[in-house]
Coordinates of C-alpha atoms in Angstrom, one line a residue:
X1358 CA 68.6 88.9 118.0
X1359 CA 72.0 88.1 118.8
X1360 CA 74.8 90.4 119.3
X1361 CA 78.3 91.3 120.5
X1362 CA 78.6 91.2 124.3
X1363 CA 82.1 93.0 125.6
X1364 CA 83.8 90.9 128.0
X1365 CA 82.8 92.2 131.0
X1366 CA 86.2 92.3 132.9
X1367 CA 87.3 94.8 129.9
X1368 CA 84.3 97.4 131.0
X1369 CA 85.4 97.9 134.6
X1370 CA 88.0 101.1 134.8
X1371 CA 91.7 100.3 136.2
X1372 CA 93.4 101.6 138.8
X1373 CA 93.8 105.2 139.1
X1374 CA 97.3 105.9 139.1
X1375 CA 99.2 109.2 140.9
X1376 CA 102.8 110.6 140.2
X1377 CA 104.0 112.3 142.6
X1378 CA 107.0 114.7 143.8
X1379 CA 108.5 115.4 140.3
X1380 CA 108.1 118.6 138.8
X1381 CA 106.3 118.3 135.7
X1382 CA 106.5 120.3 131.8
X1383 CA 102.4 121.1 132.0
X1384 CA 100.6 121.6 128.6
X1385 CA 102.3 124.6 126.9
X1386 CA 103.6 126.0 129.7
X1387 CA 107.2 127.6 129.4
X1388 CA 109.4 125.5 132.0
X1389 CA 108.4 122.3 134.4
X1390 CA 107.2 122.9 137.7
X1391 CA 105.8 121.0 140.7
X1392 CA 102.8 118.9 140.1
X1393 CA 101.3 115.7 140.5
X1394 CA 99.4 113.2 137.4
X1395 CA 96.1 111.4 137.7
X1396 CA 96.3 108.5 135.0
X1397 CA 93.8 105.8 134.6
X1398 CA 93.4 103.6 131.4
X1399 CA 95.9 104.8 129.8
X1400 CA 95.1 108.3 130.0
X1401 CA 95.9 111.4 132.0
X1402 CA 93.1 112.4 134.0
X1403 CA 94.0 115.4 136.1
X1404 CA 96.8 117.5 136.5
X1405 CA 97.4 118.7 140.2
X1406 CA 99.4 121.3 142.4
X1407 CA 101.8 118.9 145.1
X1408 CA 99.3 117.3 147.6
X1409 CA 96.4 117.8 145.1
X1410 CA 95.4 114.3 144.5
X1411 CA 94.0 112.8 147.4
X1412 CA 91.5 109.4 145.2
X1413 CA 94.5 107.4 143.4
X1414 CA 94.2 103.7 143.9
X1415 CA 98.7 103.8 143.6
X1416 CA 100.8 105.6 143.4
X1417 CA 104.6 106.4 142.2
X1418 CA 107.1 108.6 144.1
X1419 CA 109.1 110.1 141.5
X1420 CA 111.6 111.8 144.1
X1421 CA 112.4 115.6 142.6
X1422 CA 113.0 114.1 139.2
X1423 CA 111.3 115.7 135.6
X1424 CA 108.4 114.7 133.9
X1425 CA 107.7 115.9 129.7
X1426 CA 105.7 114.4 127.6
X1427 CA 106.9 111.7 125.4
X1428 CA 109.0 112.0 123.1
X1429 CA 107.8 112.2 119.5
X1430 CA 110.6 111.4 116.5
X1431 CA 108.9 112.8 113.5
X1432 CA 110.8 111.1 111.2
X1433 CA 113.0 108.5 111.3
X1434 CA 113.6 105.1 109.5
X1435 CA 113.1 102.3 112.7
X1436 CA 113.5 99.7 110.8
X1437 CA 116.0 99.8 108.9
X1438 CA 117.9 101.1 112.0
X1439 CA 117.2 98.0 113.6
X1440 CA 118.1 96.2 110.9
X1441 CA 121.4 97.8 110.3
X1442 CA 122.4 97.0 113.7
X1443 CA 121.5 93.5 114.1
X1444 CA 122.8 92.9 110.0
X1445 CA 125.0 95.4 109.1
X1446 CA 128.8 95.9 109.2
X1447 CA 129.7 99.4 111.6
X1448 CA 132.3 101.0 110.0
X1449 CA 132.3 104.1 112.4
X1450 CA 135.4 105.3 114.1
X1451 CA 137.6 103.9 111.8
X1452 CA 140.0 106.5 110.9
X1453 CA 141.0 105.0 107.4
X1454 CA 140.1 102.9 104.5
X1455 CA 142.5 100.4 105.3
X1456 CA 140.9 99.5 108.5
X1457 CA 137.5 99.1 107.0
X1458 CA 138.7 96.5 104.8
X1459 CA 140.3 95.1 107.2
X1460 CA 136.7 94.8 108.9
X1461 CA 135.4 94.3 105.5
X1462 CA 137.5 91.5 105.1
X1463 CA 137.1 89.7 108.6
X1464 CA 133.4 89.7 107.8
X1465 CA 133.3 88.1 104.5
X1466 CA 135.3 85.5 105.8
X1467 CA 132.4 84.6 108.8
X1468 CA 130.3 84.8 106.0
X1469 CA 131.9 83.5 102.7
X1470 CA 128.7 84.2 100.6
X1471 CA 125.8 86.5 100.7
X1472 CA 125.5 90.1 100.7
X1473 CA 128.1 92.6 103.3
X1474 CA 126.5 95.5 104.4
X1475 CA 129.1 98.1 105.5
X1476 CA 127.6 100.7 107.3
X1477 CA 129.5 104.1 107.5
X1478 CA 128.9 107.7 108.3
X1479 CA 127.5 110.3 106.4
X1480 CA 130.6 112.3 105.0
X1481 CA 132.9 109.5 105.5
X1482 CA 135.4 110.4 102.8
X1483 CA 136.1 113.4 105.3
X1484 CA 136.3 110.7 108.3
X1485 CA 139.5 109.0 106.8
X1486 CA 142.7 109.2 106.2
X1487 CA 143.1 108.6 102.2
X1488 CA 140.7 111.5 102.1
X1489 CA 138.0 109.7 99.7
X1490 CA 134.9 107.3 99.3
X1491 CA 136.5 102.8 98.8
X1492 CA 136.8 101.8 95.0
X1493 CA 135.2 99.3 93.4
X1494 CA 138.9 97.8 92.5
X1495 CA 139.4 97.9 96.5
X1496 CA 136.2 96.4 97.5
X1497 CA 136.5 93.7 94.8
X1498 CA 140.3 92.3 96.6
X1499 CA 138.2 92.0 100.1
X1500 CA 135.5 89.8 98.0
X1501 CA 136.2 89.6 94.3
X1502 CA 133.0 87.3 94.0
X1503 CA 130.2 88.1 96.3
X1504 CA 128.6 91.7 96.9
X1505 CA 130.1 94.4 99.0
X1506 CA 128.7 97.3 99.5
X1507 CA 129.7 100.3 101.6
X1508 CA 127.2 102.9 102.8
X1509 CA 128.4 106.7 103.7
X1510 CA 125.2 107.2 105.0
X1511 CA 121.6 106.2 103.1
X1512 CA 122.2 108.1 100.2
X1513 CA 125.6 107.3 98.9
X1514 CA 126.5 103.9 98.2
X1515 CA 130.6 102.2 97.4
X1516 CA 130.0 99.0 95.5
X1517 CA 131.9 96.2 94.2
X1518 CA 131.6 95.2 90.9
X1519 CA 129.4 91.6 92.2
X1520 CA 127.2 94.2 94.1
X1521 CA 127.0 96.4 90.5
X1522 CA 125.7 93.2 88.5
X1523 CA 123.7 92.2 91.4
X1524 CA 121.6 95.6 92.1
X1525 CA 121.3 96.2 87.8
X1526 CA 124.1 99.2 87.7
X1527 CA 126.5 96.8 85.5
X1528 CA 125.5 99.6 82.5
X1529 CA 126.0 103.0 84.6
X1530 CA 124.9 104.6 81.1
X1531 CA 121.6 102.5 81.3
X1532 CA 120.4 104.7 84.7
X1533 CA 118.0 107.1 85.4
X1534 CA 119.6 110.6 85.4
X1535 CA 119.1 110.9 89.1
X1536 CA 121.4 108.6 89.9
X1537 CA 124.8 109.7 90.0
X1538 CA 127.3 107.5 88.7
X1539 CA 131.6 108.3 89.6
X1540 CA 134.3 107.4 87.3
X1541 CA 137.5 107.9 86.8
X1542 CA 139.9 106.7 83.9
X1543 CA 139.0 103.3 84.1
X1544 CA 135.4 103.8 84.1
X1545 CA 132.7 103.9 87.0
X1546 CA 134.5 104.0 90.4
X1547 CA 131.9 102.0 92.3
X1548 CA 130.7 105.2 93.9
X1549 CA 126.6 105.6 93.0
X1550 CA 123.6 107.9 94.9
X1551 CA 120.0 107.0 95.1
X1552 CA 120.9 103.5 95.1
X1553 CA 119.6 102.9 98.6
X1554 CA 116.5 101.3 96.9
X1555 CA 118.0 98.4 95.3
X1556 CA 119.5 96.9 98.1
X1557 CA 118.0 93.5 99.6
X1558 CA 115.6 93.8 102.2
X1559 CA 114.9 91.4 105.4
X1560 CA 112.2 88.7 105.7
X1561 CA 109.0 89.5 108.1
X1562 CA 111.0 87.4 111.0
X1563 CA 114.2 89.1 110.3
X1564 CA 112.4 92.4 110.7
X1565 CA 110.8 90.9 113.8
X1566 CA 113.3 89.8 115.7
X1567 CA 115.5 92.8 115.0
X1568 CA 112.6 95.0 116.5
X1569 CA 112.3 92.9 119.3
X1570 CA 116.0 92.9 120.0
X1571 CA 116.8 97.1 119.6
X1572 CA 113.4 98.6 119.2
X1573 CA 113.4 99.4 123.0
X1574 CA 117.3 100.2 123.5
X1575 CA 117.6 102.6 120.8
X1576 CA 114.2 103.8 121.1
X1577 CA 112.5 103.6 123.9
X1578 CA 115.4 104.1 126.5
X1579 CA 116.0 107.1 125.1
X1580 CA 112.2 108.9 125.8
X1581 CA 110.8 108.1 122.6
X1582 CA 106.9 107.5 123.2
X1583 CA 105.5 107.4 119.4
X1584 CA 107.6 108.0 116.0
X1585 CA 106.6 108.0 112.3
X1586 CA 108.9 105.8 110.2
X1587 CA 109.2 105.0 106.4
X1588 CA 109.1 101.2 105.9
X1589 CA 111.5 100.0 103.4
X1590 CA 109.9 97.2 102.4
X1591 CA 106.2 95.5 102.8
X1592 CA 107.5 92.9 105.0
X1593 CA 108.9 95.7 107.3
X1594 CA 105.1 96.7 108.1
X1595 CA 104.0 93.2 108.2
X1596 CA 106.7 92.8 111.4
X1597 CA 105.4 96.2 112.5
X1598 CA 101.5 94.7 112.4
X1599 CA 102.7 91.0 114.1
X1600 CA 104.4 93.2 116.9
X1601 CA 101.4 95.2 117.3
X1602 CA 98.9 92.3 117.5
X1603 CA 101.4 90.7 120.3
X1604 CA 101.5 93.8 122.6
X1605 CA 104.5 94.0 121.8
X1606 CA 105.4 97.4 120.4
X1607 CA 107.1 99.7 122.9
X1608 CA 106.1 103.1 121.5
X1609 CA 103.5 104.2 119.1
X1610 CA 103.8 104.0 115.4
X1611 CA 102.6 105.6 112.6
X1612 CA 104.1 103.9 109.4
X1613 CA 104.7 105.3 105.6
X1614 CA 105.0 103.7 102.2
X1615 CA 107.3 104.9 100.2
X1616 CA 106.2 105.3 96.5
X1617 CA 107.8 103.8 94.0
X1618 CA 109.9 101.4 96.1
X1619 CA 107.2 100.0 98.4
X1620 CA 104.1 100.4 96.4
X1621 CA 103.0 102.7 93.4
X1622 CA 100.2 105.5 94.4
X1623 CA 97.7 103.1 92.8
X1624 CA 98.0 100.4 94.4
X1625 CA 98.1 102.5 98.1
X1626 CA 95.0 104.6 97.0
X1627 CA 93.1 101.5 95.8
X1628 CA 93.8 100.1 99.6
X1629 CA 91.7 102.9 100.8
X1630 CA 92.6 103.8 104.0
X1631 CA 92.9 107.2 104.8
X1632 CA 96.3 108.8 107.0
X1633 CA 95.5 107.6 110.7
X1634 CA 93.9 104.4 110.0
X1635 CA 94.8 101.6 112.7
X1636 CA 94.6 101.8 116.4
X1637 CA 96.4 103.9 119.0
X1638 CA 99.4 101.5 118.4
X1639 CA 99.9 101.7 114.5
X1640 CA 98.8 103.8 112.1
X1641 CA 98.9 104.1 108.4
X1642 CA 100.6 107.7 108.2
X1643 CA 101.0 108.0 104.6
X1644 CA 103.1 107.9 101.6
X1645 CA 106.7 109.5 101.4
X1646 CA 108.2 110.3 97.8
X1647 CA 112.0 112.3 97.0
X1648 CA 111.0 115.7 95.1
X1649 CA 114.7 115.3 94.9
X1650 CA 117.1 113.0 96.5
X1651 CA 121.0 113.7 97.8
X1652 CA 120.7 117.1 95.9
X1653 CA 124.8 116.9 94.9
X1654 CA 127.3 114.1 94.1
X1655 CA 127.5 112.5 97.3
X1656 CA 131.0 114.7 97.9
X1657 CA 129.3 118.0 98.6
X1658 CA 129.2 119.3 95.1
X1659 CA 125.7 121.0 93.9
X1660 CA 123.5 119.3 91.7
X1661 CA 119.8 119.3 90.2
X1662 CA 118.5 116.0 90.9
X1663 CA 114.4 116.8 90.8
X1664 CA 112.7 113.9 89.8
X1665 CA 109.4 115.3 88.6
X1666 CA 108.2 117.9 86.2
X1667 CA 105.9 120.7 87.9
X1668 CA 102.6 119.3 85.9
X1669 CA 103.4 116.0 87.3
X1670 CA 104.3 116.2 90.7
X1671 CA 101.1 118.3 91.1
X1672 CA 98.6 115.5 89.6
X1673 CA 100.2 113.2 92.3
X1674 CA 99.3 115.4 95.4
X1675 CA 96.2 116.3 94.4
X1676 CA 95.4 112.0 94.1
X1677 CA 96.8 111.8 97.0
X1678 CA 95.5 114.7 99.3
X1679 CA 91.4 114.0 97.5
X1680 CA 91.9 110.5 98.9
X1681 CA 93.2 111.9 102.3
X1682 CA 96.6 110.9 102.3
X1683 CA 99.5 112.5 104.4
X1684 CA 102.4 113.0 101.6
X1685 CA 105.7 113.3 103.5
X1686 CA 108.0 114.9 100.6
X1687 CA 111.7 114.7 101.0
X1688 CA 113.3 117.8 99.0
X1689 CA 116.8 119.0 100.0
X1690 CA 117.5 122.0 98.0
X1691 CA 115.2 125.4 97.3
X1692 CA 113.8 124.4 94.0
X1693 CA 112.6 121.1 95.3
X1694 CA 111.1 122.7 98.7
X1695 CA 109.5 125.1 96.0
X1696 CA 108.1 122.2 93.4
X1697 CA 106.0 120.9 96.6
X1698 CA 104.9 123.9 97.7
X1699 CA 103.3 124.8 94.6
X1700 CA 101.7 121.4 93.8
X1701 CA 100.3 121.6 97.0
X1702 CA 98.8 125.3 96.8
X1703 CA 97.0 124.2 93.5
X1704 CA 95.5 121.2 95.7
X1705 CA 94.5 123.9 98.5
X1706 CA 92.8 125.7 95.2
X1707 CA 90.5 122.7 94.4
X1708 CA 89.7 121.9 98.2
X1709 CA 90.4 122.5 101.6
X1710 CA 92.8 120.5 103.6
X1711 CA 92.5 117.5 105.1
X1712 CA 95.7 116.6 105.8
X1713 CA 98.5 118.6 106.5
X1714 CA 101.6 117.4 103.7
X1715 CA 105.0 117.8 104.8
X1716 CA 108.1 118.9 103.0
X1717 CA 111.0 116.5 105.3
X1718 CA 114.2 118.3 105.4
X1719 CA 112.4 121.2 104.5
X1720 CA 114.0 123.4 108.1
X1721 CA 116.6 122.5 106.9
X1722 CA 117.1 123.6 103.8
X1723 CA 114.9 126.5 102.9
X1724 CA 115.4 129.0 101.6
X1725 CA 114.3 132.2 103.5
X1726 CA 113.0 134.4 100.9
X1727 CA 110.2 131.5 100.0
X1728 CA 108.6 131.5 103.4
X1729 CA 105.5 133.3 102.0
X1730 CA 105.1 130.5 99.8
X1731 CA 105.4 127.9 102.1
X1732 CA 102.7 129.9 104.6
X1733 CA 100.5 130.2 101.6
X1734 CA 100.8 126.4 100.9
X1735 CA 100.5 125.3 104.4
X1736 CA 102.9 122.6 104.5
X1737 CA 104.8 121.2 107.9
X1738 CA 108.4 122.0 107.6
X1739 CA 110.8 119.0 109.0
X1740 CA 114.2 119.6 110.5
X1741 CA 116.5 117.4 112.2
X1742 CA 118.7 119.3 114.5
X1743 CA 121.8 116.8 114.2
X1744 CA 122.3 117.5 111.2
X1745 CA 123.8 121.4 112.3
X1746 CA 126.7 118.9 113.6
X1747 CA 127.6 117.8 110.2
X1748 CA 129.2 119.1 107.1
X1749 CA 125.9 120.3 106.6
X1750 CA 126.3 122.9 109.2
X1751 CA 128.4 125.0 107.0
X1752 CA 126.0 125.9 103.7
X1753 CA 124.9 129.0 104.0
X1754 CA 121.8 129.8 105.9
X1755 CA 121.7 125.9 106.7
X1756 CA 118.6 124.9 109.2
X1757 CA 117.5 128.8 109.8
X1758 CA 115.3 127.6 113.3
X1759 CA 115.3 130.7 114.6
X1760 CA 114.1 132.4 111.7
X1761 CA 111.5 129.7 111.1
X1762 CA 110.4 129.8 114.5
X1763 CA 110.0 133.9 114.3
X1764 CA 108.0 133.8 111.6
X1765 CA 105.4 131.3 113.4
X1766 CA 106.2 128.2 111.8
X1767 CA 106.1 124.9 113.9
X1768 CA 108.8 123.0 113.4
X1769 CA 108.5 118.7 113.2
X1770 CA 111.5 117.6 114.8
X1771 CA 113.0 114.3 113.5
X1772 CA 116.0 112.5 114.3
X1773 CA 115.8 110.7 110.7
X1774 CA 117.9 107.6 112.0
X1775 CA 119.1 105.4 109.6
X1776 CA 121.5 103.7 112.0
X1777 CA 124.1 105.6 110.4
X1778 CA 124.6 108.0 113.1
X1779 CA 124.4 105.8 116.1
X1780 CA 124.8 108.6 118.6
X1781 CA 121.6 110.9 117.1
X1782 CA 119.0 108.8 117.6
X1783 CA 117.9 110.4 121.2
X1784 CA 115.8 113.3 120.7
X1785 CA 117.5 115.0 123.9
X1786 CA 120.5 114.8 121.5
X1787 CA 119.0 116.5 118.8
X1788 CA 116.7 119.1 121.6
X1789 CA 120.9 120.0 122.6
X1790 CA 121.4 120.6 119.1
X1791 CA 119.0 123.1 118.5
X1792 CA 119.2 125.1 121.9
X1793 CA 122.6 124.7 122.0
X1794 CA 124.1 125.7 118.2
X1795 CA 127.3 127.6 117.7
X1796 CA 128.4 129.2 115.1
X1797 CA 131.3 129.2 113.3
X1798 CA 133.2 131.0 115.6
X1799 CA 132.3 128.8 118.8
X1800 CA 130.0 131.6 120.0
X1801 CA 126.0 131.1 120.1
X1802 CA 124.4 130.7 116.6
X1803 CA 121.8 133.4 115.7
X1804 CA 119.7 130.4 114.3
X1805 CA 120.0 128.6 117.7
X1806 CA 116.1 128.4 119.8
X1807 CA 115.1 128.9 122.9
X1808 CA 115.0 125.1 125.0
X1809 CA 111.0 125.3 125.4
X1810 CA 110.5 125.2 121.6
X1811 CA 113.3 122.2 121.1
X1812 CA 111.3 120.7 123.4
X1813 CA 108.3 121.2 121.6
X1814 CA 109.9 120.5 118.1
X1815 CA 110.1 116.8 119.7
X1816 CA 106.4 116.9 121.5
X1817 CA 103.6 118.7 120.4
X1818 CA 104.9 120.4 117.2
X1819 CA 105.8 116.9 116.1
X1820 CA 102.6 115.6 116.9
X1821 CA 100.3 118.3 114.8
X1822 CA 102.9 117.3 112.2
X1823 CA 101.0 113.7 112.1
X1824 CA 97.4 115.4 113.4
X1825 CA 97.6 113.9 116.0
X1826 CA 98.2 116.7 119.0
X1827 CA 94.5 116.0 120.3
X1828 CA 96.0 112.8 121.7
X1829 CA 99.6 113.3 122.5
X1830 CA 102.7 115.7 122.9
X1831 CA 101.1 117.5 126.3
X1832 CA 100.7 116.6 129.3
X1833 CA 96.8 117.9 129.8
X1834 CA 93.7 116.2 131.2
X1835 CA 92.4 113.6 128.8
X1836 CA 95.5 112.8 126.5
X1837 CA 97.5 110.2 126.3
X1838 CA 99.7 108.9 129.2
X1839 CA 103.1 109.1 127.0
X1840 CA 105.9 110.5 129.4
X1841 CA 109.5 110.8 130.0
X1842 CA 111.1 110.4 133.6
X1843 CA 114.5 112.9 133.3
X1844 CA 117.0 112.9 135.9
X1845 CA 117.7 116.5 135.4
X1846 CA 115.8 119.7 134.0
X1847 CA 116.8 120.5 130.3
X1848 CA 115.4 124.0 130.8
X1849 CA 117.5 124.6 134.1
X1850 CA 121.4 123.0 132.5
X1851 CA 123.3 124.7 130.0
X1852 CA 122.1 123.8 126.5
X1853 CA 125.6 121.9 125.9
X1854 CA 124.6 119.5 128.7
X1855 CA 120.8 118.0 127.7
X1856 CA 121.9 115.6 125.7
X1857 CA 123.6 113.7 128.9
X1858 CA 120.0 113.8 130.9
X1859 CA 119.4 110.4 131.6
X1860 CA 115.9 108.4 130.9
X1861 CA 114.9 107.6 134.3
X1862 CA 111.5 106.2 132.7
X1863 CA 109.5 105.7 129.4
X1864 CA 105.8 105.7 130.0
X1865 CA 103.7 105.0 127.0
X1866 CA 99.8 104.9 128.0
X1867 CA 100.5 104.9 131.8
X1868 CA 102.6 101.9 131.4
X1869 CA 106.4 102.0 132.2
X1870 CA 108.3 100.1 128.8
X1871 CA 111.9 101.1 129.7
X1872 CA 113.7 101.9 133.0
X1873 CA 117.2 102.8 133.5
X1874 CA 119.1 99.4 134.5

């Protein structure tokens, strides 16, 4: 009878590597402290006090700097943050609309047809001078034939009218109702939400080579060890699976579909993998859908954008959690955060869990008063700390991590980059955030946490948000070897201060994939 026989080379253990002379963030312990790592195979073996480890086959002298465990984003949108950077327009820093036309401008005349992709910051009317979002009248003199589009951010979209006709918003009146449409006088000003999903999307090598060429400075320079990230488009996790299959992916990834845009629940379900299919590279995470989407206008204003009835976001989780399937659920206001909740308590009434579903934004927007039903549903909350920097930070009980924290929950911290905030894609940035928070009169926000549980937001907490903290997000005998090398303690510097540690070294399964140059 004949059979599989394992390359033999592959059976025979590798080197047993030792770290030494850094102090090191232990399993849940409250601060680093001196301590030497046994790693072999990808995996840490031992943990010992300085001198400990006497049997390594090499080792590395780490010279008094810090070692945590990798980072973990727990949302974010890789991507299409590559992709923004290797196709998009920046338009940050500008300081008015006439200097992004200008840019506008110079950019459609290197590229005289085709689609421009400006990419500006979330809030950027408040960024510029004129006070306001570009017109479509505006946008049409810089190309009056081929599409513009300007993005404040993922959710609000400027258009021209070429980039109207092209992405089926010609007829505002013909839209769905969560899509807000802006006019003025003269009719629609060009100015749309929730329009994020009509615009073109890259090829397989597109998607490819912008991986190859920012996946490792934006991402892996900055500690990140394994991230989940909602694929925009199928040939997104088609690049994803080619990189994976190369060796070639520099952290871990765990991937999401979103339904409708990428797939409809049918057609994931009749797939029939379950959330964590793959290999300890890349992973089928799940499927992400908008309870609600901007929740306002796009100019700060309030407004009721759910986009499911209670009976019938309810039939879709339970489909989804009986098949096994992780539902990331993005809801921005109290109602939404409520909607999920209850669909998934009457789930949890028909069968126990086996995934854990996430409301995404959810720390940062709850409500308070509903944390009973949130226990009682026993969904992840996601909060990304960044976003306490914004013009978010001034709602009223915005991003509450304190309280959250208090009351036991264990917060997934995600950096949710879209490229559109260049600067928050470091978790140390966001770990600053939420140690460091003031409140509005300069002066230490109640909400702000303790640095140990930042830290943890981005390591272990993050990685029961994907159930996967058996494997990674600690540095304990038996898990993963994904590790950061800091040049300074973040529990020892003043919270205003961690987001300039430097990345000495990303390790991701005992092998080194970024060094500072």
């Amino acid at each position: 009878m004949s059979g599989i026989v394992a390359d033999e080379a592959s059976l025979v253990p590798g080197p047993a590597v030792a770290y030494r002379g850094a102090r090191v963030l232990v399993d849940e312990e409250d601060a680093p402290r001196p301590a030497e790592l046994l790693v072999r195979d990808g995996r840490i073996v031992r943990v010992a006090e300085p001198g400990g480890i006497r049997d390594a086959d090499e080792t590395v002298e780490l010279d008094g700097l810090v070692v945590l465990p990798g980072f973990v984003d727990g949302h974010c949108h890789l991507e299409l943050t590559v992709q923004a950077l290797e196709h998009h327009v920046p338009l940050h820093g500008h300081r008015s609309l006439a200097e992004m036309f200008d840019v506008l401008a110079a950019a459609r005349r290197a590229k005289p047809e085709g689609w421009i992709i400006g990419r500006g910051p979330f809030g950027l009317q408040r960024d510029v001078a004129e006070g306001r979002l570009p017109h479509r009248v505006e946008l049409d003199r810089v190309s009056p034939a081929q599409p513009v589009v300007v993005l404040a951010g993922l959710h609000v979209a400027c258009l021209n009218t070429a980039a109207m006709r092209e992405l089926g918003l010609a007829d505002p009146d013909a839209l769905p109702d969560w899509i807000t449409v802006h006019r003025d006088a003269d009719g629609p000003t060009g100015v749309f939400t929730e329009v994020w999903d009509r615009l073109p999307t890259c090829t397989v090598e597109e998607a490819m080579a912008a991986l190859r060429a920012h996946a490792v400075p934006v991402f892996a320079r900055q500690g990140t060890t394994s991230l989940s990230t909602i694929s925009t488009s199928a040939d997104d996790v088609r690049a994803l699976h080619r990189l994976a299959q190369a060796g070639e992916l520099p952290f871990r990834v765990r991937w999401f579909t979103h339904v409708p845009r990428t797939a409809s629940l049918d057609e994931v379900l009749a797939w029939g993998p379950e959330s964590g299919f793959g290999d300890e590279w890349l992973r089928f995470g799940g499927v992400k859908i908008f309870v609600d989407g901007e929740g306002g206008d796009g100019l700060g204003h309030a407004r009721d954008d759910v986009k499911w009835a209670p009976e019938e976001l309810a039939r879709f989780v339970d489909r989804a959690d009986a098949a096994g399937v992780q539902l990331m659920m993005h809801a921005v206001t109290p109602r939404a955060i409520r909607l999920a909740c209850d669909a998934v308590s009457a789930a949890r009434r028909v069968r126990p869990a086996r995934v854990r579903h996430r409301i995404e934004h959810g720390g940062d927007y709850v409500d308070l008063a509903d944390l009973p039903r949130i226990a009682a549903a026993g969904v992840g909350l996601v909060a990304t700390p960044h976003f306490a920097t914004s013009s978010d930070a001034d709602r009223e009980g915005f991003q509450p991590l304190a309280s959250l924290v208090a009351a036991g929950h264990r917060v997934i911290g995600a950096t949710d980059s879209t490229g559109t905030v260049p600067d928050a894609v470091g978790p140390l940035a966001n770990i600053a955030g939420a140690a460091g928070r003031t409140g509005a009169d300069g002066g230490p926000s109640p909400e702000r946490i303790p640095v140990r549980d930042a830290v943890r937001m981005f390591t272990s907490w993050a990685a029961e948000g994907v159930g996967e903290e058996r494997e990674k997000g600690r540095i304990a005998p038996g898990l993963r070897a994904d590790l950061v090398v800091l040049d300074a303690d973040p529990y020892t510097v003043a919270p205003g201060e961690i987001g300039g540690i430097g990345v000495e070294r990303t390790i991701v399964g005992g092998r080194t994939v970024a060094e500072r140059r």
